[in-house]
mmCIF file of C-alpha atoms in Angstrom:
data_model
loop_
_atom_site.group_PDB
_atom_site.id
_atom_site.type_symbol
_atom_site.label_atom_id
_atom_site.label_comp_id
_atom_site.label_asym_id
_atom_site.label_seq_id
_atom_site.Cartn_x
_atom_site.Cartn_y
_atom_site.Cartn_z
ATOM 1 C CA MET A 288 6.648 -24.522 18.936
ATOM 2 C CA LYS A 289 8.079 -24.746 15.472
ATOM 3 C CA VAL A 290 9.830 -22.589 12.883
ATOM 4 C CA GLY A 291 7.127 -20.160 11.813
ATOM 5 C CA LYS A 292 6.573 -18.591 8.421
ATOM 6 C CA GLY A 293 4.473 -15.641 7.309
ATOM 7 C CA SER A 294 4.107 -13.367 4.330
ATOM 8 C CA CYS A 295 2.353 -10.207 3.197
ATOM 9 C CA ASN A 296 2.011 -8.200 -0.002
ATOM 10 C CA GLY A 297 2.989 -4.581 -0.530
ATOM 11 C CA THR A 298 1.167 -1.824 -2.382
ATOM 12 C CA PHE A 299 1.744 0.818 -4.994
ATOM 13 C CA GLY A 300 0.606 3.803 -2.977
ATOM 14 C CA GLU A 301 -3.152 4.000 -2.511
ATOM 15 C CA LEU A 302 -6.144 4.378 -4.789
ATOM 16 C CA VAL A 303 -7.570 7.057 -2.496
ATOM 17 C CA GLN A 304 -6.452 8.626 0.772
ATOM 18 C CA GLY A 305 -7.995 11.420 2.795
ATOM 19 C CA ILE A 306 -10.755 11.956 5.331
ATOM 20 C CA MET A 307 -14.490 11.307 5.367
ATOM 21 C CA GLU A 308 -16.587 12.750 8.193
ATOM 22 C CA GLU A 309 -13.338 13.651 9.976
ATOM 23 C CA ARG A 310 -12.163 10.029 9.839
ATOM 24 C CA PRO A 311 -8.847 9.248 8.125
ATOM 25 C CA PHE A 312 -9.116 6.541 5.491
ATOM 26 C CA LEU A 313 -7.374 5.025 2.531
ATOM 27 C CA ILE A 314 -8.362 2.578 -0.190
ATOM 28 C CA THR A 315 -5.639 0.039 -0.743
ATOM 29 C CA LEU A 316 -3.917 -0.910 -3.986
ATOM 30 C CA PRO A 317 -2.339 -4.298 -3.217
ATOM 31 C CA ILE A 318 0.394 -5.611 -5.522
ATOM 32 C CA PRO A 319 0.862 -9.396 -5.076
ATOM 33 C CA SER A 320 4.395 -9.541 -6.505
ATOM 34 C CA LEU A 321 5.642 -7.100 -3.866
ATOM 35 C CA ARG A 322 6.282 -9.437 -0.924
ATOM 36 C CA SER A 323 7.632 -9.472 2.575
ATOM 37 C CA GLU A 324 8.470 -13.002 3.800
ATOM 38 C CA ALA A 325 9.233 -13.651 7.459
ATOM 39 C CA ARG A 326 10.804 -16.624 9.231
ATOM 40 C CA PHE A 327 10.757 -16.977 13.009
ATOM 41 C CA VAL A 328 12.840 -19.466 14.979
ATOM 42 C CA PRO A 329 11.629 -19.637 18.611
ATOM 43 C CA ASP A 330 14.224 -19.917 21.365
ATOM 44 C CA THR A 331 13.218 -20.262 25.020
ATOM 45 C CA ALA A 332 16.775 -19.436 26.096
ATOM 46 C CA ILE A 333 16.371 -15.761 25.169
ATOM 47 C CA SER A 334 13.783 -13.322 26.496
ATOM 48 C CA ARG A 335 13.338 -11.034 23.494
ATOM 49 C CA ILE A 336 12.927 -11.212 19.746
ATOM 50 C CA ARG A 337 16.153 -10.691 17.886
ATOM 51 C CA VAL A 338 16.161 -9.508 14.309
ATOM 52 C CA VAL A 339 18.849 -10.574 11.907
ATOM 53 C CA ASN A 340 18.319 -7.439 9.846
ATOM 54 C CA SER A 341 17.273 -4.006 11.125
ATOM 55 C CA LYS A 342 13.505 -4.539 11.099
ATOM 56 C CA VAL A 343 12.853 -2.820 14.416
ATOM 57 C CA LYS A 344 9.159 -2.126 13.737
ATOM 58 C CA ALA A 345 8.504 -5.798 13.017
ATOM 59 C CA LYS A 346 10.441 -6.715 16.170
ATOM 60 C CA LYS A 347 8.313 -4.354 18.275
ATOM 61 C CA ALA A 348 5.093 -5.725 16.792
ATOM 62 C CA GLY A 349 6.205 -9.289 17.442
ATOM 63 C CA GLU A 350 6.972 -8.558 21.084
ATOM 64 C CA LEU A 351 3.556 -6.931 21.492
ATOM 65 C CA LEU A 352 1.977 -10.119 20.133
ATOM 66 C CA LEU A 353 3.844 -12.315 22.612
ATOM 67 C CA GLN A 354 2.879 -9.991 25.470
ATOM 68 C CA LEU A 355 -0.764 -10.094 24.381
ATOM 69 C CA PHE A 356 -0.833 -13.880 24.686
ATOM 70 C CA GLY A 357 1.360 -14.018 27.787
ATOM 71 C CA ILE A 358 4.114 -15.941 26.021
ATOM 72 C CA ARG A 359 7.542 -15.751 27.625
ATOM 73 C CA GLY A 360 10.617 -16.298 25.593
ATOM 74 C CA GLY A 361 11.854 -15.019 22.303
ATOM 75 C CA GLY A 362 13.481 -16.102 19.117
ATOM 76 C CA TYR A 363 15.140 -15.063 15.910
ATOM 77 C CA LEU A 364 13.207 -13.169 13.265
ATOM 78 C CA LYS A 365 14.443 -12.769 9.714
ATOM 79 C CA ILE A 366 12.606 -10.891 6.985
ATOM 80 C CA TYR A 367 13.182 -11.025 3.249
ATOM 81 C CA SER A 368 11.494 -8.324 1.186
ATOM 82 C CA ASN A 369 11.525 -6.965 -2.358
ATOM 83 C CA ILE A 370 9.480 -3.894 -1.360
ATOM 84 C CA PRO A 371 11.437 -0.624 -1.614
ATOM 85 C CA ALA A 372 11.501 1.266 1.688
ATOM 86 C CA GLY A 373 10.425 4.877 2.157
ATOM 87 C CA LYS A 374 8.539 4.967 -1.151
ATOM 88 C CA GLY A 375 4.933 4.573 -0.001
ATOM 89 C CA MET A 376 4.733 0.904 -0.993
ATOM 90 C CA ALA A 377 3.869 -0.398 2.497
ATOM 91 C CA SER A 378 7.284 -1.929 3.149
ATOM 92 C CA SER A 379 7.231 -1.598 6.948
ATOM 93 C CA SER A 380 3.539 -2.505 7.220
ATOM 94 C CA ALA A 381 4.167 -5.648 5.161
ATOM 95 C CA ASP A 382 7.174 -6.513 7.358
ATOM 96 C CA ILE A 383 5.024 -6.141 10.482
ATOM 97 C CA VAL A 384 2.208 -8.309 9.114
ATOM 98 C CA ALA A 385 4.584 -10.989 7.831
ATOM 99 C CA ALA A 386 6.427 -11.061 11.165
ATOM 100 C CA LEU A 387 3.218 -11.350 13.187
ATOM 101 C CA ARG A 388 2.038 -14.193 10.986
ATOM 102 C CA ALA A 389 5.367 -16.015 11.303
ATOM 103 C CA ILE A 390 5.411 -15.721 15.098
ATOM 104 C CA ALA A 391 1.751 -16.738 15.321
ATOM 105 C CA ASP A 392 2.516 -19.737 13.107
ATOM 106 C CA SER A 393 5.385 -20.708 15.385
ATOM 107 C CA TYR A 394 3.274 -20.655 18.558
ATOM 108 C CA SER A 395 -0.017 -21.741 16.908
ATOM 109 C CA ILE A 396 -1.631 -18.448 17.904
ATOM 110 C CA PRO A 397 -5.121 -17.960 16.374
ATOM 111 C CA LEU A 398 -4.234 -14.638 14.766
ATOM 112 C CA THR A 399 -6.916 -12.595 12.976
ATOM 113 C CA ASN A 400 -6.574 -9.578 10.696
ATOM 114 C CA GLU A 401 -8.323 -7.501 13.335
ATOM 115 C CA MET A 402 -5.685 -8.476 15.898
ATOM 116 C CA ILE A 403 -2.923 -7.691 13.414
ATOM 117 C CA SER A 404 -4.494 -4.276 12.802
ATOM 118 C CA LYS A 405 -4.592 -3.389 16.499
ATOM 119 C CA ILE A 406 -0.980 -4.389 17.052
ATOM 120 C CA ALA A 407 0.305 -2.744 13.875
ATOM 121 C CA ALA A 408 -1.440 0.554 14.685
ATOM 122 C CA LYS A 409 0.446 0.680 17.994
ATOM 123 C CA VAL A 410 3.720 0.654 16.081
ATOM 124 C CA GLU A 411 2.908 3.110 13.259
ATOM 125 C CA PRO A 412 0.109 4.171 10.890
ATOM 126 C CA THR A 413 -0.618 0.988 8.959
ATOM 127 C CA ASP A 414 -1.603 0.418 5.334
ATOM 128 C CA GLY A 415 -4.268 -2.266 5.612
ATOM 129 C CA VAL A 416 -2.078 -4.854 3.881
ATOM 130 C CA MET A 417 -3.181 -7.600 6.263
ATOM 131 C CA TYR A 418 -6.180 -7.784 3.909
ATOM 132 C CA GLU A 419 -5.263 -9.207 0.505
ATOM 133 C CA GLU A 420 -8.263 -7.638 -1.236
ATOM 134 C CA VAL A 421 -8.896 -3.944 -1.846
ATOM 135 C CA VAL A 422 -10.252 -2.437 1.373
ATOM 136 C CA VAL A 423 -11.259 0.884 2.866
ATOM 137 C CA TYR A 424 -9.139 1.248 5.963
ATOM 138 C CA ASP A 425 -8.606 3.672 8.837
ATOM 139 C CA TYR A 426 -4.813 3.722 8.758
ATOM 140 C CA ILE A 427 -4.387 5.740 11.948
ATOM 141 C CA HIS A 428 -6.547 3.591 14.233
ATOM 142 C CA GLY A 429 -6.030 0.291 12.388
ATOM 143 C CA GLN A 430 -9.676 -0.434 11.604
ATOM 144 C CA LEU A 431 -11.339 -2.019 8.591
ATOM 145 C CA ILE A 432 -14.136 0.178 7.199
ATOM 146 C CA ALA A 433 -15.244 -1.803 4.136
ATOM 147 C CA SER A 434 -14.028 -4.426 1.679
ATOM 148 C CA PHE A 435 -14.362 -4.280 -2.117
ATOM 149 C CA GLY A 436 -12.711 -7.544 -3.164
ATOM 150 C CA ALA A 437 -10.236 -8.084 -5.989
ATOM 151 C CA LEU A 438 -9.373 -5.226 -8.310
ATOM 152 C CA PRO A 439 -10.704 -5.569 -11.886
ATOM 153 C CA PRO A 440 -8.028 -6.361 -14.527
ATOM 154 C CA PHE A 441 -5.427 -3.596 -14.625
ATOM 155 C CA ASN A 442 -2.013 -2.495 -15.793
ATOM 156 C CA LEU A 443 0.066 -0.074 -13.766
ATOM 157 C CA VAL A 444 3.120 1.798 -14.998
ATOM 158 C CA GLY A 445 4.892 3.672 -12.225
ATOM 159 C CA ILE A 446 7.840 5.968 -11.756
ATOM 160 C CA ASP A 447 10.007 7.032 -8.837
ATOM 161 C CA LEU A 448 12.265 10.071 -9.050
ATOM 162 C CA GLY A 449 14.032 9.200 -5.806
ATOM 163 C CA GLY A 450 13.996 10.280 -2.194
ATOM 164 C CA MET A 451 12.357 8.764 0.878
ATOM 165 C CA ILE A 452 9.466 9.715 3.159
ATOM 166 C CA ASN A 453 9.246 8.939 6.878
ATOM 167 C CA THR A 454 5.642 7.766 7.259
ATOM 168 C CA ILE A 455 5.445 8.372 11.005
ATOM 169 C CA GLU A 456 6.685 11.961 10.709
ATOM 170 C CA PHE A 457 4.453 12.603 7.693
ATOM 171 C CA ASN A 458 1.311 11.472 9.500
ATOM 172 C CA GLU A 459 2.092 13.590 12.556
ATOM 173 C CA VAL A 460 1.606 16.736 10.460
ATOM 174 C CA PRO A 461 -2.086 17.832 10.260
ATOM 175 C CA LYS A 462 -3.488 17.781 6.716
ATOM 176 C CA ASP A 463 -5.210 20.986 5.659
ATOM 177 C CA TYR A 464 -8.106 19.567 3.619
ATOM 178 C CA SER A 465 -10.655 22.139 2.455
ATOM 179 C CA GLN A 466 -14.392 21.529 2.232
ATOM 180 C CA TYR A 467 -13.931 21.061 -1.515
ATOM 181 C CA ASP A 468 -11.182 18.487 -0.903
ATOM 182 C CA GLN A 469 -13.464 16.519 1.400
ATOM 183 C CA GLN A 470 -16.184 16.553 -1.244
ATOM 184 C CA GLN A 471 -13.649 15.136 -3.683
ATOM 185 C CA PHE A 472 -12.883 12.278 -1.300
ATOM 186 C CA ILE A 473 -16.583 11.427 -1.046
ATOM 187 C CA ARG A 474 -16.866 11.534 -4.827
ATOM 188 C CA ALA A 475 -13.767 9.317 -5.148
ATOM 189 C CA PHE A 476 -15.198 6.817 -2.654
ATOM 190 C CA ASP A 477 -18.459 6.675 -4.620
ATOM 191 C CA LEU A 478 -16.566 6.166 -7.885
ATOM 192 C CA VAL A 479 -14.557 3.281 -6.434
ATOM 193 C CA THR A 480 -17.780 1.726 -5.126
ATOM 194 C CA LYS A 481 -19.336 2.038 -8.591
ATOM 195 C CA GLY A 482 -16.210 0.650 -10.249
ATOM 196 C CA PHE A 483 -16.253 -2.496 -8.147
ATOM 197 C CA LYS A 484 -19.990 -2.921 -8.472
ATOM 198 C CA GLU A 485 -19.782 -2.730 -12.267
ATOM 199 C CA LYS A 486 -16.310 -4.346 -12.447
ATOM 200 C CA ASN A 487 -15.139 -1.314 -14.412
ATOM 201 C CA ILE A 488 -11.706 0.028 -13.562
ATOM 202 C CA THR A 489 -12.352 3.284 -15.447
ATOM 203 C CA TYR A 490 -14.308 4.630 -12.467
ATOM 204 C CA ILE A 491 -11.619 3.453 -10.058
ATOM 205 C CA ALA A 492 -8.917 5.153 -12.122
ATOM 206 C CA GLU A 493 -10.942 8.374 -12.120
ATOM 207 C CA ALA A 494 -11.216 8.174 -8.331
ATOM 208 C CA ALA A 495 -7.451 7.678 -8.023
ATOM 209 C CA SER A 496 -6.847 10.784 -10.143
ATOM 210 C CA LEU A 497 -9.154 12.865 -7.934
ATOM 211 C CA SER A 498 -7.303 11.804 -4.813
ATOM 212 C CA ALA A 499 -3.876 12.258 -6.403
ATOM 213 C CA ARG A 500 -4.809 15.801 -7.448
ATOM 214 C CA VAL A 501 -5.870 16.750 -3.918
ATOM 215 C CA ASN A 502 -2.648 15.227 -2.580
ATOM 216 C CA GLN A 503 -0.565 17.558 -4.730
ATOM 217 C CA LYS A 504 -0.956 20.287 -2.111
ATOM 218 C CA ILE A 505 -0.075 17.859 0.699
ATOM 219 C CA LEU A 506 2.893 16.047 -0.832
ATOM 220 C CA ALA A 507 3.512 17.309 -4.353
ATOM 221 C CA LYS A 508 4.907 14.932 -6.967
ATOM 222 C CA PRO A 509 7.167 16.726 -9.488
ATOM 223 C CA VAL A 510 6.140 14.121 -12.075
ATOM 224 C CA PHE A 511 2.429 14.972 -11.721
ATOM 225 C CA PRO A 512 2.134 17.297 -14.780
ATOM 226 C CA LEU A 513 3.624 14.582 -17.008
ATOM 227 C CA LEU A 514 1.331 11.921 -15.546
ATOM 228 C CA ASP A 515 -1.659 14.215 -16.015
ATOM 229 C CA GLN A 516 -0.894 14.452 -19.742
ATOM 230 C CA LEU A 517 -0.258 10.718 -20.079
ATOM 231 C CA ALA A 518 -3.416 9.785 -18.174
ATOM 232 C CA HIS A 519 -5.537 11.761 -20.628
ATOM 233 C CA ARG A 520 -3.673 10.414 -23.638
ATOM 234 C CA TYR A 521 -3.938 6.743 -22.610
ATOM 235 C CA GLN A 522 -7.335 6.883 -20.865
ATOM 236 C CA GLY A 523 -5.896 5.987 -17.485
ATOM 237 C CA GLY A 524 -5.871 7.328 -13.964
ATOM 238 C CA ILE A 525 -3.114 8.814 -11.830
ATOM 239 C CA VAL A 526 -2.214 6.779 -8.771
ATOM 240 C CA VAL A 527 0.208 8.044 -6.133
ATOM 241 C CA ALA A 528 1.726 7.114 -2.826
ATOM 242 C CA HIS A 529 0.043 9.772 -0.702
ATOM 243 C CA SER A 530 2.806 9.509 1.891
ATOM 244 C CA GLY A 531 5.570 8.319 -0.421
ATOM 245 C CA THR A 532 7.505 9.082 -3.579
ATOM 246 C CA VAL A 533 6.087 6.774 -6.252
ATOM 247 C CA ALA A 534 3.389 7.688 -8.773
ATOM 248 C CA GLY A 535 2.033 6.127 -11.922
ATOM 249 C CA ILE A 536 -0.724 5.475 -14.433
ATOM 250 C CA LEU A 537 -3.472 2.923 -13.819
ATOM 251 C CA LEU A 538 -4.890 1.392 -17.013
ATOM 252 C CA ASP A 539 -7.828 -0.848 -17.816
ATOM 253 C CA GLY A 540 -6.372 -4.335 -18.274
ATOM 254 C CA ASN A 541 -9.221 -5.325 -20.588
ATOM 255 C CA LEU A 542 -8.254 -2.858 -23.308
ATOM 256 C CA PRO A 543 -7.175 -4.707 -26.479
ATOM 257 C CA ASN A 544 -4.106 -2.479 -26.873
ATOM 258 C CA SER A 545 -3.083 -2.491 -23.184
ATOM 259 C CA GLU A 546 0.342 -4.064 -23.809
ATOM 260 C CA LEU A 547 1.122 -1.441 -26.441
ATOM 261 C CA ALA A 548 -0.040 1.316 -24.108
ATOM 262 C CA VAL A 549 2.268 -0.001 -21.393
ATOM 263 C CA SER A 550 5.301 0.014 -23.683
ATOM 264 C CA HIS A 551 4.492 3.536 -24.864
ATOM 265 C CA LEU A 552 4.095 4.781 -21.290
ATOM 266 C CA ILE A 553 7.429 3.293 -20.247
ATOM 267 C CA ARG A 554 9.093 4.879 -23.266
ATOM 268 C CA GLU A 555 7.546 8.310 -22.677
ATOM 269 C CA MET A 556 8.472 8.344 -18.990
ATOM 270 C CA SER A 557 12.025 7.292 -19.857
ATOM 271 C CA LEU A 558 12.381 10.009 -22.500
ATOM 272 C CA ALA A 559 10.902 12.696 -20.241
ATOM 273 C CA TYR A 560 13.616 12.018 -17.663
ATOM 274 C CA LYS A 561 16.449 11.033 -19.949
ATOM 275 C CA GLY A 562 19.747 11.395 -18.128
ATOM 276 C CA VAL A 563 18.022 11.505 -14.737
ATOM 277 C CA PRO A 564 18.270 8.500 -12.383
ATOM 278 C CA ILE A 565 14.737 7.110 -12.090
ATOM 279 C CA ASN A 566 13.072 3.804 -11.317
ATOM 280 C CA LEU A 567 10.235 2.493 -13.469
ATOM 281 C CA PHE A 568 7.676 -0.103 -12.403
ATOM 282 C CA HIS A 569 5.160 -2.272 -14.206
ATOM 283 C CA TYR A 570 2.547 -4.382 -12.437
ATOM 284 C CA GLU A 571 -0.522 -6.149 -13.768
ATOM 285 C CA SER A 572 -3.428 -8.120 -12.401
ATOM 286 C CA LYS A 573 -2.291 -11.239 -14.298
ATOM 287 C CA GLU A 574 0.668 -11.702 -11.962
ATOM 288 C CA LYS A 575 0.752 -15.110 -10.303
ATOM 289 C CA ILE A 576 2.661 -15.419 -7.044
ATOM 290 C CA MET A 577 3.927 -18.813 -5.931
ATOM 291 C CA ILE A 578 4.377 -19.146 -2.158
#
C-alpha cells in the first residue's frame, strides 16, 4: 500500500446527446484544463473510506472498488477540483474516476476504463470521462460505444447564467424524443464521424448545433437565441450541457482570425447580459496540462 493519486478531466457539456435505436448515448467534449485530482491515504485501522470534503459519490464508488477486489480496510480520500458542480461539466463523474484511480494506485489494482465505467454507472449516470479522447458512450449503462480520438483544433466560448441541475433526478425523467428528433441524432452522429474522418471541426460543430436544438425542448437554455445568432455570425456551432446549465459556441481553431472571433464573442455575450451575474468560459485545444 502507498499514498495513491489519480486524476480525470471534466467536460463542457456534450457534443451530442440523445438516443439511437432506443439506446441512450452521448458524444463527449473533454476539456483538459478542467481537472479533478484525488489523493488516497490507506489506513488499515478504519473499515470505510472517509472523505475530507463532501464527495459522497466518489466515496461510494471507492468502496465499491474495494468490495470488488475483496480488500478490507479503508482510508482517507481528498479531492481537489476546479470543475463547477451542477453545471453539466462532469464534476461528479470526474471526482469518481479520479478517486477510483487514486485508490487503485494505492493498492496496485489493475484498473481498466471498463471497470471504472461499471462502478461509476452504479453510482449515477456517468459522462464517459474515464476516456481522455472523444468517445460515444452509453451514459446510463456505463458502456463505451465507439472512440473518435482527439478533437480537431478548436476554440470554445461558453456562458453560464446560473442555477444548478441534479443529474440523477434529470435522468430519471423520460425524454420525449420524436421520430424527427431521433433522425437528427443519427444525422449528428454521422456528421461527427465525418468531422473526425476529415479532421474538420465544421461538421462536428454542425452536429453539436443539431443536438443542442433538439435539447431545447428537454432542458431549454434561455441564452439559446443569442447563441443561435452568434453561431451563424462567427461560423461556429452551439454546444450545450444537455443535463446542465452551460452553453457556448464551438469554433474552428484553424481559422486565421480565431483569436479575434473569441474576443468578439466574449464581448457580445457580456454586452447582451450587462448587469446580470454571468460566468464566461474560454477553452482551446492548445491548452497544455502539467500533471
